Coordinates of C-alpha atoms in Angstrom, one line a residue:
M1 CA -71.7 -85.8 41.9
I2 CA -68.2 -86.6 41.4
N3 CA -65.3 -83.9 41.7
V4 CA -62.2 -83.6 39.1
I5 CA -58.8 -82.2 40.2
C6 CA -56.2 -82.3 37.4
I7 CA -52.6 -81.8 38.2
L8 CA -50.2 -80.9 35.3
V9 CA -47.0 -81.1 36.2
D10 CA -44.5 -79.7 33.6
T11 CA -41.3 -81.3 32.3
L12 CA -41.9 -84.5 34.3
R13 CA -40.2 -87.7 33.0
R14 CA -42.4 -90.5 33.9
D15 CA -39.2 -93.0 34.1
H16 CA -37.5 -90.6 36.9
L17 CA -40.9 -91.8 39.4
G18 CA -41.0 -94.7 41.4
C19 CA -44.4 -96.0 40.2
Y20 CA -42.6 -96.3 36.8
G21 CA -39.8 -98.5 37.9
N22 CA -36.8 -95.9 38.9
S23 CA -35.3 -96.9 42.1
S24 CA -33.1 -94.1 42.8
I25 CA -34.8 -91.0 42.7
E26 CA -37.3 -90.2 46.1
T27 CA -41.1 -89.6 44.7
P28 CA -42.6 -91.4 47.6
N29 CA -45.6 -89.4 47.6
L30 CA -46.4 -89.6 43.7
D31 CA -45.6 -93.5 44.0
R32 CA -48.2 -93.9 47.4
F33 CA -50.7 -91.9 45.1
A34 CA -50.1 -94.4 42.4
E35 CA -50.6 -97.5 44.8
G36 CA -54.1 -95.9 44.9
S37 CA -54.7 -95.2 41.7
A38 CA -54.8 -96.5 38.2
L39 CA -51.7 -96.4 36.4
F40 CA -51.9 -95.5 32.6
N41 CA -48.5 -97.5 30.8
N42 CA -49.2 -96.0 27.5
A43 CA -49.4 -92.3 28.0
Y44 CA -48.2 -90.3 25.3
I45 CA -48.2 -86.4 24.3
G46 CA -50.8 -85.1 21.5
S47 CA -49.2 -81.7 20.5
Y48 CA -45.4 -80.6 21.7
P49 CA -44.6 -78.6 23.3
C50 CA -46.1 -76.9 26.5
M51 CA -48.9 -74.2 25.3
P52 CA -50.0 -77.0 22.4
A53 CA -50.2 -79.9 25.0
R54 CA -52.8 -77.6 27.4
Q55 CA -54.6 -76.4 24.1
D56 CA -55.4 -80.1 23.5
L57 CA -56.5 -80.0 27.2
W58 CA -58.6 -77.3 27.1
T59 CA -60.2 -78.5 23.8
G60 CA -60.2 -82.3 23.8
Q61 CA -58.4 -81.9 20.2
L62 CA -54.9 -82.3 18.4
N63 CA -54.3 -78.8 17.7
F64 CA -50.5 -79.4 16.0
L65 CA -51.7 -80.0 12.7
W66 CA -53.9 -76.6 12.4
R67 CA -51.3 -74.4 14.6
G68 CA -48.7 -74.5 17.3
W69 CA -48.1 -72.3 20.3
S70 CA -50.8 -69.9 20.2
P71 CA -53.6 -68.5 22.5
L72 CA -57.1 -70.6 22.4
E73 CA -59.3 -69.8 19.6
H74 CA -61.9 -67.3 20.6
D75 CA -64.8 -68.6 18.7
K76 CA -64.4 -72.6 19.9
S77 CA -65.9 -73.8 23.0
D78 CA -63.4 -75.4 25.6
M79 CA -63.6 -77.4 28.2
V80 CA -63.6 -75.0 31.3
T81 CA -66.3 -72.5 29.7
L82 CA -68.5 -75.4 29.4
L83 CA -68.2 -76.4 32.8
S84 CA -68.4 -73.3 33.9
D85 CA -71.8 -73.2 31.8
H86 CA -73.0 -76.2 33.6
D87 CA -72.8 -74.9 36.9
K88 CA -69.5 -76.1 38.1
T89 CA -67.0 -74.1 40.1
T90 CA -63.8 -74.1 38.1
M91 CA -60.6 -73.0 39.9
L92 CA -57.5 -72.2 38.7
I93 CA -53.8 -72.5 41.1
T94 CA -50.9 -72.0 38.9
D95 CA -47.0 -70.2 38.2
H96 CA -47.1 -71.4 34.6
Y97 CA -47.1 -68.0 33.3
H98 CA -47.5 -68.7 29.6
L99 CA -51.4 -69.5 30.9
W100 CA -51.4 -65.4 30.8
Q101 CA -48.4 -64.0 28.7
Y102 CA -48.4 -62.6 25.8
G103 CA -48.8 -64.7 22.2
S104 CA -50.0 -67.5 23.9
G105 CA -52.2 -66.5 26.9
N106 CA -55.8 -66.3 27.6
Y107 CA -55.9 -70.0 29.0
H108 CA -57.2 -68.3 32.7
F109 CA -60.2 -66.5 30.9
S110 CA -63.0 -68.7 31.7
F111 CA -62.4 -70.2 35.1
N112 CA -64.6 -68.5 38.1
G113 CA -61.6 -67.9 40.4
M114 CA -57.8 -68.0 39.8
E115 CA -54.6 -68.1 41.8
I116 CA -51.7 -66.8 39.5
I117 CA -48.1 -67.3 41.4
R118 CA -45.8 -64.8 39.4
G119 CA -42.0 -65.3 38.4
Q120 CA -41.3 -68.4 37.0
E121 CA -38.8 -68.9 34.3
M122 CA -38.6 -65.6 32.1
D123 CA -41.9 -64.0 33.3
N124 CA -42.1 -59.8 32.9
W125 CA -42.6 -59.1 36.4
I126 CA -39.5 -57.5 39.2
T127 CA -37.8 -55.0 37.5
S128 CA -35.5 -53.3 40.3
P129 CA -32.1 -52.6 39.4
D130 CA -30.9 -53.2 42.8
I131 CA -30.9 -56.8 42.8
P132 CA -27.3 -57.7 42.4
I133 CA -27.2 -60.5 39.6
T134 CA -25.1 -63.5 40.4
Y135 CA -24.1 -66.5 38.5
P136 CA -24.0 -70.3 39.7
A137 CA -21.8 -70.7 36.3
S138 CA -20.2 -69.1 33.5
E139 CA -22.7 -66.8 31.7
H140 CA -22.6 -68.1 28.3
K141 CA -23.6 -71.5 29.8
L142 CA -26.9 -70.3 30.9
N143 CA -29.8 -69.1 29.5
R144 CA -29.9 -65.6 28.3
N145 CA -33.1 -65.0 30.4
W146 CA -31.0 -65.7 33.9
P147 CA -31.2 -62.3 35.6
K148 CA -34.9 -61.9 34.8
Y149 CA -34.9 -64.7 37.2
V150 CA -32.7 -63.9 39.8
R151 CA -34.4 -60.7 40.1
N152 CA -38.0 -62.7 40.6
T153 CA -36.4 -65.0 42.7
A154 CA -34.7 -62.5 44.9
H155 CA -36.8 -62.6 47.4
F156 CA -36.9 -66.4 48.5
R157 CA -35.9 -67.3 52.0
K158 CA -37.0 -70.6 52.9
E159 CA -38.7 -73.7 51.0
E160 CA -42.1 -72.4 51.6
D161 CA -41.0 -69.1 49.3
Y162 CA -40.1 -71.9 46.2
F163 CA -42.7 -72.1 43.5
A164 CA -44.1 -75.6 43.8
A165 CA -44.3 -75.3 47.5
Q166 CA -46.5 -72.2 46.7
V167 CA -48.9 -73.7 44.2
F168 CA -49.7 -76.7 46.3
Q169 CA -49.9 -75.0 49.1
K170 CA -52.4 -72.6 47.5
S171 CA -53.9 -75.7 46.6
I172 CA -53.9 -76.8 50.1
D173 CA -55.6 -73.6 51.3
W174 CA -58.3 -73.8 48.4
V175 CA -59.6 -77.3 49.2
E176 CA -59.9 -76.2 52.6
Q177 CA -61.7 -73.2 52.5
N178 CA -63.8 -75.0 49.7
K179 CA -64.7 -78.0 51.2
S180 CA -68.1 -78.1 51.4
L181 CA -68.4 -77.6 47.7
S182 CA -69.6 -80.7 45.3
D183 CA -69.1 -80.5 41.8
F184 CA -65.8 -78.7 41.4
F185 CA -62.9 -78.6 38.9
L186 CA -60.1 -77.8 40.0
M187 CA -56.8 -77.0 38.1
I188 CA -53.3 -77.2 39.5
D189 CA -50.8 -76.2 36.8
C190 CA -47.4 -76.6 38.4
F191 CA -44.5 -75.3 36.2
D192 CA -41.6 -77.4 37.9
P193 CA -39.7 -79.6 37.7
H194 CA -39.5 -77.3 34.4
E195 CA -36.3 -75.4 34.0
P196 CA -34.7 -73.4 35.5
F197 CA -33.4 -76.3 38.0
D198 CA -33.3 -74.8 41.3
P199 CA -35.1 -76.5 44.3
P200 CA -34.2 -75.5 47.8
P201 CA -31.3 -76.4 49.2
G202 CA -30.9 -80.0 50.1
Y203 CA -33.0 -81.7 47.2
A204 CA -30.2 -81.9 44.5
E205 CA -27.2 -82.5 46.9
K206 CA -28.7 -86.2 47.6
Y207 CA -28.1 -86.7 43.6
N208 CA -24.8 -85.8 43.4
P209 CA -22.9 -85.4 46.9
G210 CA -19.9 -83.5 47.0
Y211 CA -20.0 -81.5 44.0
T212 CA -18.0 -78.5 43.9
G213 CA -18.1 -76.9 40.1
E214 CA -20.5 -74.6 38.1
S215 CA -24.1 -75.5 38.3
V216 CA -25.9 -75.0 35.3
I217 CA -29.4 -74.0 36.9
W218 CA -30.7 -73.0 33.2
P219 CA -29.0 -74.9 30.5
K220 CA -29.1 -73.4 27.1
Y221 CA -30.9 -75.9 24.8
G222 CA -28.2 -77.9 22.7
D223 CA -25.2 -80.6 22.0
A224 CA -24.5 -82.5 25.5
D225 CA -21.1 -82.9 24.8
R226 CA -20.5 -78.9 24.8
M227 CA -20.6 -79.7 28.9
T228 CA -18.4 -81.8 31.0
P229 CA -19.5 -85.3 32.3
E230 CA -19.6 -83.5 35.6
E231 CA -21.7 -80.5 34.4
L232 CA -24.3 -82.7 32.9
Q233 CA -24.4 -84.8 36.2
Q234 CA -24.7 -81.7 37.7
V235 CA -27.8 -80.6 35.8
H236 CA -29.0 -84.3 35.8
A237 CA -29.1 -84.1 39.8
L238 CA -30.6 -80.4 39.8
Y239 CA -33.8 -82.2 37.7
C240 CA -34.1 -84.7 40.4
G241 CA -34.0 -82.1 43.2
E242 CA -36.8 -80.7 41.2
V243 CA -38.5 -83.7 40.8
S244 CA -38.1 -84.9 44.8
F245 CA -39.3 -81.3 45.7
V246 CA -42.5 -81.3 43.7
D247 CA -43.2 -84.7 45.1
H248 CA -42.9 -83.6 48.7
W249 CA -44.8 -80.7 48.4
F250 CA -47.6 -82.7 46.1
G251 CA -47.3 -85.4 49.5
K252 CA -48.7 -82.7 51.6
F253 CA -51.6 -81.8 49.1
Y254 CA -52.2 -85.4 48.8
D255 CA -52.8 -85.8 52.8
K256 CA -54.7 -82.9 52.9
L257 CA -57.3 -84.7 50.9
E258 CA -57.2 -87.2 52.4
Q259 CA -57.8 -85.6 55.9
L260 CA -60.7 -83.8 54.1
E261 CA -61.7 -87.4 53.1
L262 CA -62.2 -85.5 49.5
L263 CA -60.7 -88.6 47.7
D264 CA -64.2 -90.8 48.4
N265 CA -65.9 -88.4 45.8
T266 CA -63.1 -86.8 43.8
M267 CA -60.9 -87.9 40.8
V268 CA -57.7 -86.7 41.0
I269 CA -55.6 -86.7 37.5
V270 CA -51.7 -86.2 37.3
T271 CA -49.8 -86.0 34.4
S272 CA -47.0 -84.1 32.7
D273 CA -47.1 -82.2 29.1
H274 CA -43.7 -83.5 27.9
G275 CA -39.9 -84.9 29.3
F276 CA -36.7 -83.8 28.7
L277 CA -33.3 -84.8 27.7
F278 CA -30.1 -84.9 29.8
G279 CA -27.3 -86.1 27.5
E280 CA -29.6 -88.9 25.3
H281 CA -28.7 -88.5 21.8
N282 CA -26.2 -86.0 23.0
W283 CA -29.1 -83.6 23.6
L284 CA -29.4 -81.1 26.8
G285 CA -32.9 -79.9 26.4
K286 CA -36.6 -80.9 24.6
H287 CA -36.0 -80.0 21.2
A288 CA -34.1 -82.8 20.0
R289 CA -33.8 -83.8 16.2
L290 CA -36.6 -86.2 17.2
L291 CA -39.4 -86.5 19.9
Y292 CA -37.8 -89.1 21.5
Q293 CA -39.5 -91.4 24.1
D294 CA -38.4 -89.6 26.8
I295 CA -39.5 -86.5 25.9
A296 CA -43.2 -88.4 24.2
R297 CA -44.3 -90.6 26.7
T298 CA -45.8 -89.2 29.7
P299 CA -46.8 -90.3 33.0
L300 CA -50.3 -90.6 33.8
L301 CA -51.7 -91.4 37.1
I302 CA -55.7 -91.6 37.7
H303 CA -57.5 -91.8 41.3
H304 CA -61.5 -92.4 41.0
P305 CA -63.8 -93.9 43.6
G306 CA -64.8 -96.2 40.8
I307 CA -61.3 -97.5 40.1
K308 CA -59.2 -100.5 41.9
P309 CA -56.5 -99.5 43.2
G310 CA -53.2 -100.6 41.5
V311 CA -54.7 -101.0 38.0
V312 CA -52.3 -100.4 35.3
Y313 CA -53.9 -99.5 31.7
E314 CA -52.3 -100.6 28.4
E315 CA -54.5 -98.8 26.4
L316 CA -52.5 -95.8 24.1
V317 CA -53.8 -92.4 25.8
Q318 CA -52.6 -89.1 25.4
M319 CA -53.7 -85.4 26.1
A320 CA -57.1 -84.9 24.5
D321 CA -58.2 -88.1 25.9
L322 CA -58.8 -86.2 29.6
T323 CA -60.7 -83.7 28.4
P324 CA -64.3 -85.7 27.4
T325 CA -62.9 -87.9 30.4
I326 CA -63.3 -85.0 33.0
M327 CA -66.6 -83.9 31.2
Q328 CA -68.1 -87.2 31.6
T329 CA -66.9 -87.7 34.8
M330 CA -68.6 -84.5 36.2
G331 CA -71.9 -85.2 33.9
V332 CA -71.4 -82.5 31.1
Q333 CA -72.1 -83.7 27.6
V334 CA -69.0 -83.9 25.5
P335 CA -69.6 -81.7 21.9
S336 CA -69.3 -84.2 19.0
H337 CA -66.1 -81.8 17.7
M338 CA -63.5 -83.0 20.2
Q339 CA -61.3 -86.0 19.3
G340 CA -60.2 -87.3 22.5
E341 CA -61.9 -90.5 23.7
S342 CA -63.3 -90.8 27.5
L343 CA -61.3 -93.4 29.7
V344 CA -63.9 -93.5 31.7
P345 CA -65.6 -96.6 30.1
L346 CA -62.1 -98.6 31.2
W347 CA -63.3 -98.8 34.7
E348 CA -66.8 -98.6 34.0
H349 CA -66.5 -101.6 31.7
D350 CA -64.7 -103.8 34.9
G351 CA -65.8 -102.0 37.7
G352 CA -62.2 -100.5 38.3
C353 CA -61.1 -103.7 38.1
G354 CA -59.5 -104.9 35.1
T355 CA -58.3 -108.3 33.7
E356 CA -56.4 -110.1 36.8
E357 CA -52.6 -110.7 35.5
T358 CA -49.5 -110.4 37.3
M359 CA -47.6 -107.7 36.1
S360 CA -44.1 -108.1 35.1
G361 CA -43.0 -104.6 35.5
L362 CA -42.2 -101.3 33.7
E363 CA -39.8 -100.4 31.7
G364 CA -37.8 -103.5 32.7
T365 CA -37.9 -102.9 36.5
E366 CA -40.1 -103.4 39.5
A367 CA -42.9 -100.9 39.7
N368 CA -44.0 -99.8 43.0
I369 CA -47.7 -100.7 42.2
G370 CA -50.2 -103.3 42.7
S371 CA -50.4 -106.3 40.6
T372 CA -53.6 -106.2 38.1
T373 CA -53.0 -104.9 34.9
V374 CA -55.4 -104.1 32.1
G375 CA -55.4 -105.8 28.7
L376 CA -56.9 -103.9 25.1
P377 CA -60.1 -106.1 25.0
S378 CA -63.4 -105.3 23.6
S379 CA -64.2 -103.2 20.7
G380 CA -65.5 -99.5 20.9
G381 CA -64.0 -96.3 22.2
I382 CA -60.7 -96.0 23.7
R383 CA -60.6 -99.8 23.8
S384 CA -60.4 -99.9 20.3
R385 CA -57.7 -97.5 19.2
Q386 CA -55.0 -99.1 17.5
E387 CA -52.5 -96.5 17.2
L388 CA -52.5 -92.7 17.8
I389 CA -50.6 -89.9 16.5
F390 CA -48.7 -86.7 18.0
G391 CA -46.1 -84.0 17.0
V392 CA -45.1 -80.5 16.6
F393 CA -46.8 -78.0 14.3
G394 CA -44.9 -78.4 10.7
G395 CA -43.0 -81.0 11.9
P396 CA -42.7 -84.7 11.3
V397 CA -45.4 -86.8 12.8
Y398 CA -45.7 -89.6 15.0
C399 CA -47.7 -93.0 15.0
T400 CA -47.5 -95.7 17.4
D401 CA -48.9 -98.6 18.0
G402 CA -47.4 -99.4 21.6
E403 CA -45.1 -101.4 20.1
W404 CA -43.4 -99.3 17.0
L405 CA -43.1 -95.8 15.9
L406 CA -43.2 -94.4 12.7
V407 CA -41.2 -90.7 12.0
K408 CA -43.4 -89.7 9.2
K409 CA -41.1 -86.7 7.3
P410 CA -42.8 -84.1 5.0
L411 CA -41.9 -84.5 1.5
P412 CA -38.6 -82.0 0.5
G413 CA -40.0 -78.3 0.9
N414 CA -42.4 -79.5 3.9
S415 CA -45.3 -77.7 1.5
P416 CA -48.0 -76.6 1.3
L417 CA -48.4 -75.5 4.8
Y418 CA -50.9 -73.2 6.8
W419 CA -51.4 -71.6 9.9
Y420 CA -54.9 -71.9 11.4
T421 CA -56.6 -69.2 12.8
R422 CA -59.7 -67.1 13.3
S423 CA -58.3 -64.8 15.7
H424 CA -54.8 -64.4 16.6
Y425 CA -52.7 -63.8 13.1
N426 CA -50.2 -61.4 15.1
N427 CA -48.4 -63.2 17.3
W428 CA -47.0 -67.1 17.4
D429 CA -44.4 -66.9 19.8
F430 CA -44.0 -67.4 22.9
G431 CA -42.2 -63.8 23.0
Q432 CA -43.5 -61.2 25.6
Q433 CA -44.1 -58.4 23.3
N434 CA -45.7 -57.7 20.0
L435 CA -43.7 -57.5 17.0
Y436 CA -45.6 -54.7 15.4
A437 CA -43.6 -55.1 11.6
D438 CA -44.6 -59.3 11.8
S439 CA -48.0 -59.2 12.8
E440 CA -48.6 -56.6 9.8
E441 CA -46.9 -59.3 7.5
R442 CA -48.8 -61.6 9.0
L443 CA -52.4 -60.2 8.4
K444 CA -51.6 -59.1 5.1
Q445 CA -51.0 -62.9 4.0
W446 CA -53.8 -63.9 6.6
D447 CA -57.7 -65.0 4.7
G448 CA -59.4 -64.6 7.7
E449 CA -59.1 -68.2 8.8
R450 CA -55.3 -69.0 7.6
F451 CA -51.9 -67.9 6.4
P452 CA -48.8 -69.8 4.9
T453 CA -46.1 -70.4 7.1
Q454 CA -42.7 -72.4 7.0
Y455 CA -40.9 -74.8 9.9
E456 CA -37.6 -75.9 10.2
N457 CA -37.4 -79.4 11.1
A458 CA -33.9 -80.1 12.7
H459 CA -34.0 -79.2 16.1
P460 CA -37.0 -77.5 16.2
G461 CA -37.3 -74.5 18.4
H462 CA -40.6 -73.9 20.0
A463 CA -43.3 -74.7 17.4
A464 CA -43.2 -70.8 16.3
P465 CA -42.5 -71.2 12.4
R466 CA -40.7 -68.5 10.2
L467 CA -43.0 -65.7 8.7
I468 CA -43.5 -66.0 5.1
R469 CA -41.5 -63.0 3.7
D470 CA -40.5 -64.1 0.2
E471 CA -41.4 -66.9 -1.9
G472 CA -38.1 -68.6 -0.9
D473 CA -39.3 -68.5 3.0
R474 CA -42.4 -71.2 1.3
E475 CA -39.9 -74.2 1.4
S476 CA -37.5 -76.1 3.9
S477 CA -36.4 -79.6 4.1
P478 CA -35.1 -81.9 7.1
L479 CA -31.4 -82.7 7.7
V480 CA -32.5 -86.4 7.8
A481 CA -35.4 -87.1 4.8
H482 CA -36.3 -90.3 5.3
D483 CA -38.9 -91.5 7.3
E484 CA -37.4 -93.4 10.3
L485 CA -38.9 -96.4 12.3
Y486 CA -38.1 -97.8 15.6
C487 CA -39.3 -101.1 17.6
I488 CA -39.7 -99.2 20.6
A489 CA -40.9 -102.5 22.4
W490 CA -37.2 -103.5 22.8
D491 CA -35.3 -100.3 21.5
H492 CA -36.8 -97.7 24.1
A493 CA -33.5 -95.2 23.5
Q494 CA -34.3 -95.5 19.7
Q495 CA -30.9 -96.1 18.4
H496 CA -31.9 -98.5 15.7
D497 CA -33.9 -97.3 12.8
V498 CA -35.3 -100.6 11.1
A499 CA -37.4 -98.8 8.5
S500 CA -35.6 -100.3 5.4
E501 CA -36.2 -103.8 7.1
R502 CA -39.5 -103.7 8.2
P503 CA -41.5 -102.4 5.4
D504 CA -44.7 -104.0 6.2
V505 CA -44.6 -102.0 9.4
L506 CA -43.5 -99.1 7.6
E507 CA -47.0 -98.9 5.0
R508 CA -49.3 -100.4 8.0
L509 CA -48.3 -97.2 10.5
K510 CA -48.8 -94.9 7.4
Q511 CA -52.0 -96.0 6.6
G512 CA -52.9 -95.8 10.1
M513 CA -51.3 -91.9 10.3
R514 CA -53.4 -91.5 7.1
N515 CA -56.9 -92.6 8.5
K516 CA -56.2 -90.9 11.9
I517 CA -55.5 -87.4 10.0
I518 CA -58.5 -87.4 8.1
Q519 CA -60.9 -89.1 10.9
I520 CA -59.9 -85.9 13.0
A521 CA -60.4 -83.9 10.1
A522 CA -57.8 -82.1 10.1
P523 CA -56.6 -80.1 6.9
K524 CA -56.0 -81.8 3.7
E525 CA -53.0 -80.3 3.2
Q526 CA -51.2 -82.1 6.2
L527 CA -51.5 -85.4 3.9
Q528 CA -50.2 -83.4 0.9
R529 CA -46.8 -82.1 2.9
L530 CA -46.5 -86.0 4.5
G531 CA -47.1 -87.7 1.0
L532 CA -50.1 -89.5 2.3
D533 CA -51.8 -88.0 -0.3
E534 CA -53.4 -91.1 -2.1
T535 CA -53.7 -89.1 -5.3
D536 CA -50.0 -88.1 -5.0
R537 CA -49.2 -91.7 -4.2
Q538 CA -47.1 -94.0 -6.8

């Protein structure tokens, strides 16, 4: 039987890895892993941001058309529950505190075992008033929760104390102690390199040597030009240091898998939920005006005993596809309601070898992997996918075919819009307390399945729409209302909106989006608010 290890690395930009063409950031271990694995060149997010992405992974569905940042629904089956029900040993090792945090967190309940590492970001943990709060930059430049992070990490003395080191050391310990198990699923959810960008000493210095100014370790999201170019360069250096730090400790875990010979009967997945902007489009953070390619296009590497090392797949894939891939690999029937497509046929069809072609490089540069590339052959399943859609609840919906990208805006008013839930009407934020007054208002409007909501489309927060308190709250409009179209094959930075120049492509992707929304049986009002309902079209 095949074991599965899924490693989800938060906020890991694909273009910061050597295997995806970067030559300046040190990621030797992920590059080494890529050499022995399959690399997916067109992997995208599904539901954005962090917890919606995990909801896609746990459920195998695109959840952003139903709800945003929220717990798993109590009346819906998820992958971990199904694996456990089929006598698979399931284990979670994580410092991603949103998994258990109020407002989002019941993702850990179904695992047979779990290792929870406390203290990341704004985790409600250490409260001691005796810990001095020091600031690496002017207080107004840092996230307002900086004091909480200082208290949570005041005990750090050596590299092994830092979060990524703890996550991968616990993972090393687990595989060492459980190496005789067969048929196990190990979920490793590593919060780094997500901000705060706080790698151990020595990692960031190599990317910005000699810097003596302020270090904005945990920046507020917003316009990048509010910072000096030197400060912005330091923020990026801190992030690059985090990436190399994660790579170093991933390497230790990978070495252990090789030492224990677990790679002979284990599928190992490495991916991320989204990227981050470091001044691109004059934005620092995730929640920019659009889900640009640096945010939406993700790394995906898969080792499998049946995959020829170095193969590159060009198929369009996203997070929800990993769910049936994991279940099929472990011999568990995939429920019909799951919308993802298993990737297993890719390597079963061609024996893991693909079509022999010379790879000319990724992102315009030479990639540090093998020379085998897989195209888009026969029909059926994942190979027949022509487009995929992604987005954030209540915002624009995106459709790409790998060459073009459509940003479909809602109609003026962005209505009707409903949040669907049968069990979690009381909180839809990633705050750590229940706002009773808001919960009371939501419950008044909840019909047992959904309640109305609204969402501001410009610079979205975190998929936490506003509460409807009066009729005026039922509508909103984006700052840029027209649909946008980009040829991402040559305009990766999305500098040139060509919607007016290529109406043929615009209409084709609109129809592809409409078909996909219907195919996954999304709420019909999504078609209405996007102007894709055939009855409303001119």
